[in-house]
mmCIF file of C-alpha atoms in Angstrom:
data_model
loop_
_atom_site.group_PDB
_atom_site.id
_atom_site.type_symbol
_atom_site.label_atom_id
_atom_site.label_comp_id
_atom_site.label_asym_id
_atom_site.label_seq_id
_atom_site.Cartn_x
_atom_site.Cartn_y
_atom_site.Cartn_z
ATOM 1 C CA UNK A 1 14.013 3.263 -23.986
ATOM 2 C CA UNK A 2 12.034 5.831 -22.033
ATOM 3 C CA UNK A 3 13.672 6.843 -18.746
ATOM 4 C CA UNK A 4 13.934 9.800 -15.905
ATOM 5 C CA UNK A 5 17.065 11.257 -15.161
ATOM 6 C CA UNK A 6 16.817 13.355 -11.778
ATOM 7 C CA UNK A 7 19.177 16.023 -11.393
ATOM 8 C CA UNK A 8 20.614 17.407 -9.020
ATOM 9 C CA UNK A 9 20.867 21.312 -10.162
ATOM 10 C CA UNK A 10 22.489 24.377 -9.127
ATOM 11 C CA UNK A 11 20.831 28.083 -9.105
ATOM 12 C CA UNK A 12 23.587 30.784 -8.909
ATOM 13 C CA UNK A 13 20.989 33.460 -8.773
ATOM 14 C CA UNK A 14 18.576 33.845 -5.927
ATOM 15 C CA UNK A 15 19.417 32.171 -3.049
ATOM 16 C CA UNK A 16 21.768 29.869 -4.315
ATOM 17 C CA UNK A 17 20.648 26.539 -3.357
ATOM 18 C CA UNK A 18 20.599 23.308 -4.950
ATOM 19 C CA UNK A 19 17.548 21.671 -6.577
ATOM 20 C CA UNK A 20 16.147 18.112 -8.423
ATOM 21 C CA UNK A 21 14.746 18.426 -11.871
ATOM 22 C CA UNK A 22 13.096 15.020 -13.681
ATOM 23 C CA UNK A 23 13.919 14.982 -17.229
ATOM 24 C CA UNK A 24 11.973 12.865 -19.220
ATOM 25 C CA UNK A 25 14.303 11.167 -22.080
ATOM 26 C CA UNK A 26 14.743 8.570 -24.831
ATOM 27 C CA UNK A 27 17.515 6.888 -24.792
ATOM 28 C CA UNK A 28 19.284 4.073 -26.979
ATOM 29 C CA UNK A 29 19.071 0.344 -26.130
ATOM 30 C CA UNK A 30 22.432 -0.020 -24.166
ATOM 31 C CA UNK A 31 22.927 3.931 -23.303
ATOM 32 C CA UNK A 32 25.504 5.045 -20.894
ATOM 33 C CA UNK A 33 24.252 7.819 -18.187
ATOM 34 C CA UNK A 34 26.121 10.331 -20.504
ATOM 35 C CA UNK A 35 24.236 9.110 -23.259
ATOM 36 C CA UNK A 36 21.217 9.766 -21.042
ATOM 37 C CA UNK A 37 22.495 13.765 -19.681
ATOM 38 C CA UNK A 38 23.476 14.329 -23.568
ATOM 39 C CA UNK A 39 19.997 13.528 -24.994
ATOM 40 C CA UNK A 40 18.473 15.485 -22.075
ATOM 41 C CA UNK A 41 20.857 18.354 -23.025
ATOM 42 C CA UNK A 42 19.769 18.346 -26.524
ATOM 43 C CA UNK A 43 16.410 19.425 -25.250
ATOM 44 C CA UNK A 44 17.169 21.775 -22.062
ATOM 45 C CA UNK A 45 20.171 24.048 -22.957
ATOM 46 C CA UNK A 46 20.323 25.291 -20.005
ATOM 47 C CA UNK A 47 21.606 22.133 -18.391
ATOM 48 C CA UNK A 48 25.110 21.767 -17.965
ATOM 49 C CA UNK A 49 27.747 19.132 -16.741
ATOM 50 C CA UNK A 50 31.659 18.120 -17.066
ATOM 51 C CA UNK A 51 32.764 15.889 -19.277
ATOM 52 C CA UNK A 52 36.293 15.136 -21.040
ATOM 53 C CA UNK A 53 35.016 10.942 -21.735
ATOM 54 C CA UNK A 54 36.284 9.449 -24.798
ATOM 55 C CA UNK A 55 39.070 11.883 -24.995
ATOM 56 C CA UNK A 56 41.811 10.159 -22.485
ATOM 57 C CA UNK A 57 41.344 12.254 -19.309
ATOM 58 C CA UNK A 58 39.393 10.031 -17.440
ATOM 59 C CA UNK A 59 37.068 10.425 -13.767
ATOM 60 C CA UNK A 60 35.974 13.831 -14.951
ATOM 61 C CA UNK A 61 32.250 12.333 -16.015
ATOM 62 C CA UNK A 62 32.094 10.989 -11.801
ATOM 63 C CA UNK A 63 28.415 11.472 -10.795
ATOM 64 C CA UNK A 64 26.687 9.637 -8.424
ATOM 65 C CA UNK A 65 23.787 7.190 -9.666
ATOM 66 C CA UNK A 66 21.331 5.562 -6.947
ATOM 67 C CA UNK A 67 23.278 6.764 -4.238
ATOM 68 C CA UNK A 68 26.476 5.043 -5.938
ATOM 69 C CA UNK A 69 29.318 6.678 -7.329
ATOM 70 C CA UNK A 70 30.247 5.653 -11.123
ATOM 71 C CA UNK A 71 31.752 7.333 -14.285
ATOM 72 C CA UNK A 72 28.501 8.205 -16.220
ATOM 73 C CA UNK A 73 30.492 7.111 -19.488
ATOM 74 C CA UNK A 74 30.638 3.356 -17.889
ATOM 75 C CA UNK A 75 27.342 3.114 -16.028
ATOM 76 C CA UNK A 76 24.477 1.676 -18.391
ATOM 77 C CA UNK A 77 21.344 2.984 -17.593
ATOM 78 C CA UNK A 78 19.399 -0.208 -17.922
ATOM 79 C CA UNK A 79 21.672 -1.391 -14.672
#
């Protein structure tokens, strides 16, 4: 399923300020957000998030999606 994922982004050099980015991905039929960020990593190394899902320490995937805060391990993106 073709999607954009808009990012919110960070630039430590320069002037510091925060930034959107579309990403165009592919994601699986029934993909989570992190399914979504982990595809779009695959192509831009250079993005970079948090993540400790599937592993028992839970909350640290929290982003916000639509204005809405979920875990992006929960949150389909065909919601």
């Amino acid at each position: 399923m073709p999607l954009t994922l808009v990012v919110r982004r960070f630039d430590p050099v320069g002037e510091g300020r925060a930034y959107l980015e579309a990403f165009e991905v592919d994601a699986p039929p029934g993909a989570s957000v992190l399914d979504a960020l982990l595809v779009a990593a695959t192509t831009v190394p250079s993005l970079a998030f948090r993540r400790m899902c599937r592993t028992g320490v839970c909350g640290t995937c929290g982003v916000t999606v639509n204005g809405r805060p979920v875990l992006a391990c929960r949150a389909a993106v065909d919601e």
